[in-house]
Amino acid sequence: MAERRDVVDTVLGFARTLRHAGVAASPDRVEATLAALGHLDVLAPSAVYWAGRLTLCSGPDDLDRYDAAFLAWFSGRRPRPAPPSAQVPPRLAASAPLDAGAGEGDDDTDTPDLAARASADEVLRHRDVAGLTDAERAHLRRLFALLVPASPMRPARRRRPAAHGGVHPARTVRRALRDGGEISRLMHRRARPRPRRVVLLVDVSGSMAPYADALLRFAHAAVRARPASTEVFTIGTRLTRVTRELRLRDPDRALAAGGHAIPDWSGGTRLGEVLKAFLDRWGQRGTARGAVVVVCSDGWERGDAALLREQMARLRRLAHAVVWVNPHKGRDGYEPLTGGMQAALPSVDHFVAGHSMAAFEELSGVIADA
């Protein structure tokens, strides 16, 4: 019974992700998925993939969104397409009529205008999230569900067997012993890159309230992509670690759990004191060492700016790179004149905007290349 409940919860959460991505996974289709999984091995990724694809998708437009959502939700590789069946007749591609009004279904008013929708998505990508309506915010959540931030990589110390690279003496000798003492082939080894730790410090004070939801959704996407090498803290008047809450795969449930864990939501800002607490308790012990640390804040410091300057310099000495994300940087004519920004910028490697979906996509690239 426990396994049954886990399967139902997993499918319901996946269906919510699909709906965020724009696929109309209706309750009857979810019920059909559960019925299909009742006859299949739920531990086989290929069976789950095809059961969901055949029952939850209503048309060709849903397939790409389904694949992206499946990859994001289950964090697995996309299964190979099933071989075509001999009994199924080949499907002919639909062609558009040359003359206006000459094709079938021209009077179908329910057909979505794909060009208009793509243009609307592009406009929404560049809109400031603080000025969005409720409907636009719901659409933005669908775009966040498909966001997979890339991870920065670092060279590993341990070298592993490879087809190219330096000579592996031990493997070469063992191979020679098997060949009767004759060195017939050189064996090689090389260091494989490993994910570098990413630490996100998200300001949830009152001045950052219009952007806190979008920043936490970006943090959730980063945790979902690399759960073992991503840490998330909220900063304001207190330091709160919300990594465990954001590891929930459903974005809405993850943010709700994070909201319950944050005691100082929409409060004041004491960046210097909170950053000192982070470095004393977490950063100095290894969390920030060699990591890419991303501070998401507008820099409205209510405490001592000198303390913030001192702690930022300390953070810079520990981290591989420090990225500061300020939502106001995306506005025309913005200048970092606040005391907090003036104190922090000398220790910042990358100063970027964080006010729109396009800015978050650029931020993902900055973190990956840091």
Tab-separated table of C-alpha atoms in Angstrom:
chain	number	residue	atom	x	y	z
A	1	MET	CA	0.000	0.000	0.000
A	2	ALA	CA	2.936	2.287	0.808
A	3	GLU	CA	4.382	1.694	-2.662
A	4	ARG	CA	0.970	2.444	-4.217
A	5	ARG	CA	0.787	5.783	-2.380
A	6	ASP	CA	4.313	6.662	-3.547
A	7	VAL	CA	3.424	5.943	-7.169
A	8	VAL	CA	0.235	8.023	-6.950
A	9	ASP	CA	2.052	10.967	-5.329
A	10	THR	CA	4.811	10.796	-7.934
A	11	VAL	CA	2.364	10.764	-10.850
A	12	LEU	CA	0.279	13.602	-9.374
A	13	GLY	CA	3.383	15.721	-8.862
A	14	PHE	CA	4.582	14.979	-12.395
A	15	ALA	CA	1.153	15.968	-13.737
A	16	ARG	CA	1.384	19.309	-11.928
A	17	THR	CA	4.800	19.886	-13.508
A	18	LEU	CA	3.328	19.078	-16.912
A	19	ARG	CA	0.530	21.585	-16.391
A	20	HIS	CA	3.132	24.221	-15.419
A	21	ALA	CA	4.919	23.403	-18.680
A	22	GLY	CA	1.729	23.947	-20.706
A	23	VAL	CA	0.522	20.352	-21.170
A	24	ALA	CA	-3.166	19.944	-20.250
A	25	ALA	CA	-2.740	16.832	-18.108
A	26	SER	CA	-6.415	16.518	-17.153
A	27	PRO	CA	-7.583	14.306	-14.246
A	28	ASP	CA	-8.976	11.641	-16.594
A	29	ARG	CA	-5.603	11.397	-18.356
A	30	VAL	CA	-3.816	11.128	-14.990
A	31	GLU	CA	-6.231	8.358	-14.042
A	32	ALA	CA	-5.424	6.595	-17.317
A	33	THR	CA	-1.710	6.884	-16.516
A	34	LEU	CA	-2.199	5.288	-13.096
A	35	ALA	CA	-4.246	2.500	-14.672
A	36	ALA	CA	-1.492	1.850	-17.230
A	37	LEU	CA	1.227	1.828	-14.565
A	38	GLY	CA	-0.812	-0.738	-12.647
A	39	HIS	CA	0.045	-3.225	-15.396
A	40	LEU	CA	3.688	-2.187	-15.837
A	41	ASP	CA	6.923	-2.197	-13.861
A	42	VAL	CA	6.987	1.225	-12.207
A	43	LEU	CA	10.736	0.873	-11.569
A	44	ALA	CA	11.442	0.706	-15.323
A	45	PRO	CA	12.025	4.293	-16.608
A	46	SER	CA	11.140	3.335	-20.171
A	47	ALA	CA	7.769	1.886	-19.110
A	48	VAL	CA	6.914	4.986	-17.052
A	49	TYR	CA	8.019	7.290	-19.884
A	50	TRP	CA	5.876	5.648	-22.550
A	51	ALA	CA	2.880	5.136	-20.261
A	52	GLY	CA	2.856	8.855	-19.473
A	53	ARG	CA	3.556	9.962	-23.023
A	54	LEU	CA	0.716	7.865	-24.463
A	55	THR	CA	-1.832	8.937	-21.863
A	56	LEU	CA	-0.937	12.493	-20.792
A	57	CYS	CA	-0.132	14.066	-24.184
A	58	SER	CA	-3.040	15.144	-26.351
A	59	GLY	CA	-1.150	16.181	-29.493
A	60	PRO	CA	2.227	16.599	-31.205
A	61	ASP	CA	2.684	20.019	-29.581
A	62	ASP	CA	2.835	18.375	-26.162
A	63	LEU	CA	5.657	15.942	-26.959
A	64	ASP	CA	8.617	18.310	-26.589
A	65	ARG	CA	7.181	19.763	-23.369
A	66	TYR	CA	6.556	16.247	-22.061
A	67	ASP	CA	10.148	15.177	-22.792
A	68	ALA	CA	11.570	18.260	-21.073
A	69	ALA	CA	9.274	17.861	-18.064
A	70	PHE	CA	10.025	14.119	-17.789
A	71	LEU	CA	13.762	14.839	-17.836
A	72	ALA	CA	13.375	17.578	-15.244
A	73	TRP	CA	11.054	15.604	-12.917
A	74	PHE	CA	12.690	12.203	-12.935
A	75	SER	CA	16.259	13.502	-13.647
A	76	GLY	CA	16.823	10.589	-15.974
A	77	ARG	CA	17.827	10.220	-19.582
A	78	ARG	CA	15.242	10.277	-22.265
A	79	PRO	CA	14.520	6.682	-23.331
A	80	ARG	CA	15.098	5.775	-26.923
A	81	PRO	CA	12.021	5.921	-29.181
A	82	ALA	CA	10.198	2.655	-29.591
A	83	PRO	CA	10.734	0.936	-32.940
A	84	PRO	CA	7.869	1.558	-35.378
A	85	SER	CA	5.276	-1.180	-35.482
A	86	ALA	CA	4.504	-2.896	-38.782
A	87	GLN	CA	0.761	-2.786	-38.054
A	88	VAL	CA	0.701	1.005	-37.615
A	89	PRO	CA	0.364	2.837	-40.944
A	90	PRO	CA	2.919	5.593	-41.543
A	91	ARG	CA	1.738	9.022	-40.468
A	92	LEU	CA	1.839	11.662	-43.188
A	93	ALA	CA	2.949	15.176	-42.310
A	94	ALA	CA	0.195	17.744	-42.612
A	95	SER	CA	0.801	20.409	-45.262
A	96	ALA	CA	-0.573	23.908	-45.214
A	97	PRO	CA	-2.913	24.965	-48.077
A	98	LEU	CA	-1.487	27.428	-50.557
A	99	ASP	CA	-4.690	29.468	-50.722
A	100	ALA	CA	-6.271	31.140	-47.738
A	101	GLY	CA	-9.373	29.303	-46.630
A	102	ALA	CA	-8.718	26.260	-48.829
A	103	GLY	CA	-7.716	23.871	-46.069
A	104	GLU	CA	-9.794	21.806	-43.668
A	105	GLY	CA	-10.399	23.210	-40.221
A	106	ASP	CA	-9.997	26.848	-41.202
A	107	ASP	CA	-13.073	27.620	-39.161
A	108	ASP	CA	-11.634	25.936	-36.061
A	109	THR	CA	-11.278	28.822	-33.634
A	110	ASP	CA	-9.707	26.598	-30.935
A	111	THR	CA	-6.487	26.087	-32.907
A	112	PRO	CA	-3.755	28.004	-31.053
A	113	ASP	CA	-1.836	30.629	-32.939
A	114	LEU	CA	1.656	29.252	-32.410
A	115	ALA	CA	3.396	32.291	-33.842
A	116	ALA	CA	1.504	34.660	-31.549
A	117	ARG	CA	2.145	32.406	-28.543
A	118	ALA	CA	5.870	32.209	-29.313
A	119	SER	CA	6.002	35.997	-29.627
A	120	ALA	CA	4.140	36.380	-26.316
A	121	ASP	CA	6.620	34.025	-24.630
A	122	GLU	CA	9.526	36.058	-25.971
A	123	VAL	CA	7.988	39.309	-24.686
A	124	LEU	CA	7.321	37.699	-21.300
A	125	ARG	CA	10.942	36.525	-21.069
A	126	HIS	CA	12.106	40.146	-21.018
A	127	ARG	CA	9.389	41.560	-18.730
A	128	ASP	CA	10.287	42.638	-15.197
A	129	VAL	CA	8.777	40.019	-12.865
A	130	ALA	CA	7.776	42.752	-10.393
A	131	GLY	CA	5.221	44.123	-12.882
A	132	LEU	CA	3.577	40.885	-14.018
A	133	THR	CA	-0.088	40.088	-13.601
A	134	ASP	CA	-1.276	36.899	-11.894
A	135	ALA	CA	-1.826	35.202	-15.285
A	136	GLU	CA	1.640	36.222	-16.486
A	137	ARG	CA	3.187	34.957	-13.255
A	138	ALA	CA	1.440	31.611	-13.774
A	139	HIS	CA	2.854	31.459	-17.308
A	140	LEU	CA	6.310	32.364	-15.972
A	141	ARG	CA	6.110	29.439	-13.543
A	142	ARG	CA	5.711	27.144	-16.557
A	143	LEU	CA	8.915	28.549	-18.035
A	144	PHE	CA	10.721	28.016	-14.708
A	145	ALA	CA	9.557	24.374	-14.705
A	146	LEU	CA	11.541	23.849	-17.925
A	147	LEU	CA	14.658	25.747	-16.782
A	148	VAL	CA	17.691	23.501	-16.190
A	149	PRO	CA	20.646	25.668	-15.037
A	150	ALA	CA	24.028	24.368	-16.141
A	151	SER	CA	26.593	23.550	-13.457
A	152	PRO	CA	30.149	24.900	-13.261
A	153	MET	CA	32.762	22.181	-13.507
A	154	ARG	CA	36.144	21.762	-11.836
A	155	PRO	CA	39.050	19.436	-12.606
A	156	ALA	CA	39.185	16.356	-10.379
A	157	ARG	CA	42.392	15.285	-8.662
A	158	ARG	CA	41.815	11.585	-9.227
A	159	ARG	CA	42.571	10.403	-12.746
A	160	ARG	CA	40.552	7.577	-14.227
A	161	PRO	CA	41.171	5.179	-17.143
A	162	ALA	CA	40.460	6.809	-20.483
A	163	ALA	CA	41.121	6.317	-24.182
A	164	HIS	CA	43.377	9.385	-24.273
A	165	GLY	CA	45.569	11.307	-21.823
A	166	GLY	CA	48.668	10.476	-19.828
A	167	VAL	CA	50.133	6.973	-19.668
A	168	HIS	CA	48.706	4.782	-16.877
A	169	PRO	CA	51.801	2.825	-15.689
A	170	ALA	CA	49.985	0.239	-13.532
A	171	ARG	CA	47.425	-0.685	-16.198
A	172	THR	CA	50.116	-0.742	-18.873
A	173	VAL	CA	52.211	-3.178	-16.800
A	174	ARG	CA	49.225	-5.407	-16.035
A	175	ARG	CA	48.339	-5.482	-19.712
A	176	ALA	CA	51.940	-6.391	-20.581
A	177	LEU	CA	51.933	-9.265	-18.049
A	178	ARG	CA	48.779	-10.669	-19.637
A	179	ASP	CA	50.480	-10.458	-23.045
A	180	GLY	CA	53.513	-12.460	-21.935
A	181	GLY	CA	55.718	-9.560	-20.873
A	182	GLU	CA	55.508	-7.672	-24.147
A	183	ILE	CA	54.227	-4.075	-24.051
A	184	SER	CA	51.827	-4.174	-26.967
A	185	ARG	CA	49.621	-1.233	-25.979
A	186	LEU	CA	49.915	1.861	-23.783
A	187	MET	CA	47.021	2.397	-21.382
A	188	HIS	CA	45.925	5.959	-20.618
A	189	ARG	CA	44.246	7.925	-17.832
A	190	ARG	CA	42.938	11.457	-17.413
A	191	ALA	CA	41.174	13.631	-14.865
A	192	ARG	CA	37.433	13.957	-15.487
A	193	PRO	CA	35.731	17.218	-14.552
A	194	ARG	CA	33.358	17.181	-11.580
A	195	PRO	CA	30.530	19.593	-10.676
A	196	ARG	CA	31.636	22.594	-8.631
A	197	ARG	CA	29.521	23.483	-5.593
A	198	VAL	CA	27.076	26.368	-6.058
A	199	VAL	CA	25.821	28.322	-3.017
A	200	LEU	CA	22.883	30.713	-3.419
A	201	LEU	CA	22.137	33.372	-0.796
A	202	VAL	CA	18.676	34.803	-1.536
A	203	ASP	CA	17.592	38.078	0.098
A	204	VAL	CA	13.964	37.760	1.302
A	205	SER	CA	13.706	41.172	2.958
A	206	GLY	CA	10.824	43.578	2.309
A	207	SER	CA	12.567	45.466	-0.511
A	208	MET	CA	13.159	42.179	-2.359
A	209	ALA	CA	9.611	40.865	-1.945
A	210	PRO	CA	8.606	41.389	-5.640
A	211	TYR	CA	11.553	39.238	-6.756
A	212	ALA	CA	11.909	36.688	-3.927
A	213	ASP	CA	9.475	34.172	-5.477
A	214	ALA	CA	11.256	34.186	-8.855
A	215	LEU	CA	14.697	33.950	-7.236
A	216	LEU	CA	13.622	30.991	-5.101
A	217	ARG	CA	12.181	29.281	-8.197
A	218	PHE	CA	15.550	29.755	-9.888
A	219	ALA	CA	17.210	28.288	-6.784
A	220	HIS	CA	14.784	25.354	-6.881
A	221	ALA	CA	15.680	24.713	-10.527
A	222	ALA	CA	19.388	24.737	-9.579
A	223	VAL	CA	18.828	22.298	-6.690
A	224	ARG	CA	16.699	20.072	-8.935
A	225	ALA	CA	19.482	19.974	-11.566
A	226	ARG	CA	22.354	19.290	-9.115
A	227	PRO	CA	20.952	18.318	-5.677
A	228	ALA	CA	24.286	17.039	-4.346
A	229	SER	CA	26.333	20.145	-5.178
A	230	THR	CA	23.878	23.020	-4.601
A	231	GLU	CA	23.133	24.811	-1.308
A	232	VAL	CA	20.499	27.513	-0.803
A	233	PHE	CA	20.187	29.945	2.129
A	234	THR	CA	17.856	32.871	2.648
A	235	ILE	CA	19.197	36.094	4.153
A	236	GLY	CA	17.434	39.075	5.699
A	237	THR	CA	17.670	39.566	9.433
A	238	ARG	CA	18.477	35.857	9.904
A	239	LEU	CA	20.264	33.094	8.015
A	240	THR	CA	18.043	30.137	7.043
A	241	ARG	CA	19.160	27.017	5.165
A	242	VAL	CA	16.371	25.880	2.831
A	243	THR	CA	18.253	23.325	0.713
A	244	ARG	CA	16.302	20.369	2.111
A	245	GLU	CA	12.936	22.053	1.477
A	246	LEU	CA	13.878	22.957	-2.122
A	247	ARG	CA	14.842	19.353	-2.882
A	248	LEU	CA	11.137	18.559	-3.237
A	249	ARG	CA	10.631	18.046	-6.952
A	250	ASP	CA	7.268	19.829	-7.146
A	251	PRO	CA	8.077	23.588	-7.402
A	252	ASP	CA	4.928	24.741	-5.567
A	253	ARG	CA	5.379	22.273	-2.704
A	254	ALA	CA	9.085	23.142	-2.467
A	255	LEU	CA	8.421	26.889	-2.207
A	256	ALA	CA	5.600	26.340	0.280
A	257	ALA	CA	7.928	24.252	2.469
A	258	GLY	CA	10.629	26.907	2.146
A	259	GLY	CA	8.161	29.642	3.088
A	260	HIS	CA	7.277	27.805	6.311
A	261	ALA	CA	10.963	27.481	7.198
A	262	ILE	CA	11.818	31.186	6.691
A	263	PRO	CA	11.031	33.229	9.847
A	264	ASP	CA	12.077	36.666	8.537
A	265	TRP	CA	10.179	36.852	5.236
A	266	SER	CA	9.658	40.497	4.146
A	267	GLY	CA	11.598	41.751	7.157
A	268	GLY	CA	14.646	43.995	7.366
A	269	THR	CA	18.119	43.591	5.908
A	270	ARG	CA	21.327	43.060	7.836
A	271	LEU	CA	23.571	41.667	5.130
A	272	GLY	CA	26.849	42.105	7.013
A	273	GLU	CA	25.704	40.277	10.155
A	274	VAL	CA	23.981	37.481	8.201
A	275	LEU	CA	26.951	37.012	5.893
A	276	LYS	CA	29.231	36.761	8.951
A	277	ALA	CA	26.930	34.102	10.407
A	278	PHE	CA	27.063	32.174	7.124
A	279	LEU	CA	30.860	32.290	6.959
A	280	ASP	CA	31.323	31.374	10.646
A	281	ARG	CA	28.907	28.432	10.616
A	282	TRP	CA	29.008	27.154	7.016
A	283	GLY	CA	31.422	28.941	4.719
A	284	GLN	CA	34.602	28.617	6.772
A	285	ARG	CA	33.931	24.907	7.324
A	286	GLY	CA	33.874	24.098	3.633
A	287	THR	CA	30.564	25.138	2.088
A	288	ALA	CA	32.017	28.239	0.449
A	289	ARG	CA	35.543	26.906	-0.186
A	290	GLY	CA	36.111	26.646	-3.924
A	291	ALA	CA	32.407	27.231	-4.606
A	292	VAL	CA	30.568	29.657	-6.847
A	293	VAL	CA	28.669	31.838	-4.361
A	294	VAL	CA	25.670	33.745	-5.750
A	295	VAL	CA	24.303	36.606	-3.613
A	296	CYS	CA	20.831	37.741	-4.735
A	297	SER	CA	20.093	41.126	-3.141
A	298	ASP	CA	19.422	44.772	-3.954
A	299	GLY	CA	22.079	45.846	-1.443
A	300	TRP	CA	19.787	47.889	0.821
A	301	GLU	CA	21.872	47.364	3.946
A	302	ARG	CA	20.324	48.534	7.234
A	303	GLY	CA	23.345	47.512	9.302
A	304	ASP	CA	27.023	48.446	9.234
A	305	ALA	CA	28.313	48.778	5.651
A	306	ALA	CA	31.909	48.398	6.906
A	307	LEU	CA	31.035	44.965	8.329
A	308	LEU	CA	29.524	43.971	4.967
A	309	ARG	CA	32.701	45.090	3.168
A	310	GLU	CA	34.832	43.046	5.574
A	311	GLN	CA	32.691	39.893	5.221
A	312	MET	CA	32.539	40.177	1.411
A	313	ALA	CA	36.351	40.316	1.292
A	314	ARG	CA	36.424	37.252	3.532
A	315	LEU	CA	33.958	35.478	1.260
A	316	ARG	CA	36.014	36.356	-1.817
A	317	ARG	CA	39.092	34.726	-0.293
A	318	LEU	CA	37.194	31.463	0.273
A	319	ALA	CA	35.091	31.166	-2.875
A	320	HIS	CA	36.115	30.323	-6.409
A	321	ALA	CA	33.913	33.157	-7.692
A	322	VAL	CA	31.350	35.564	-6.217
A	323	VAL	CA	28.320	36.559	-8.309
A	324	TRP	CA	26.020	39.386	-7.163
A	325	VAL	CA	22.504	39.414	-8.628
A	326	ASN	CA	20.652	42.731	-8.286
A	327	PRO	CA	17.155	42.913	-9.855
A	328	HIS	CA	17.453	46.704	-10.216
A	329	LYS	CA	20.500	46.397	-12.480
A	330	GLY	CA	18.173	45.529	-15.356
A	331	ARG	CA	16.579	48.983	-15.266
A	332	ASP	CA	17.784	51.783	-17.518
A	333	GLY	CA	19.929	54.338	-15.723
A	334	TYR	CA	20.558	52.195	-12.640
A	335	GLU	CA	23.747	52.917	-10.707
A	336	PRO	CA	24.881	50.943	-7.625
A	337	LEU	CA	24.921	53.911	-5.245
A	338	THR	CA	23.562	52.253	-2.091
A	339	GLY	CA	25.958	51.746	0.787
A	340	GLY	CA	25.603	47.973	0.625
A	341	MET	CA	26.436	47.793	-3.076
A	342	GLN	CA	29.373	50.185	-2.683
A	343	ALA	CA	30.729	47.958	0.090
A	344	ALA	CA	30.182	44.670	-1.774
A	345	LEU	CA	31.241	45.419	-5.361
A	346	PRO	CA	35.055	45.451	-4.757
A	347	SER	CA	34.781	41.743	-3.800
A	348	VAL	CA	32.397	40.707	-6.595
A	349	ASP	CA	33.570	38.922	-9.762
A	350	HIS	CA	30.308	39.202	-11.718
A	351	PHE	CA	27.584	41.822	-11.195
A	352	VAL	CA	24.456	40.818	-13.124
A	353	ALA	CA	20.736	41.566	-13.319
A	354	GLY	CA	17.980	39.274	-12.031
A	355	HIS	CA	14.675	40.874	-12.973
A	356	SER	CA	13.369	38.741	-15.868
A	357	MET	CA	13.391	35.232	-17.287
A	358	ALA	CA	16.008	36.263	-19.847
A	359	ALA	CA	18.179	37.621	-17.016
A	360	PHE	CA	17.884	34.305	-15.137
A	361	GLU	CA	18.947	32.417	-18.267
A	362	GLU	CA	21.972	34.715	-18.574
A	363	LEU	CA	22.684	34.173	-14.866
A	364	SER	CA	22.712	30.408	-15.494
A	365	GLY	CA	25.399	30.932	-18.134
A	366	VAL	CA	27.462	33.183	-15.828
A	367	ILE	CA	27.390	30.529	-13.073
A	368	ALA	CA	28.339	27.752	-15.512
A	369	ASP	CA	31.302	29.759	-16.873
A	370	ALA	CA	32.491	31.128	-13.514
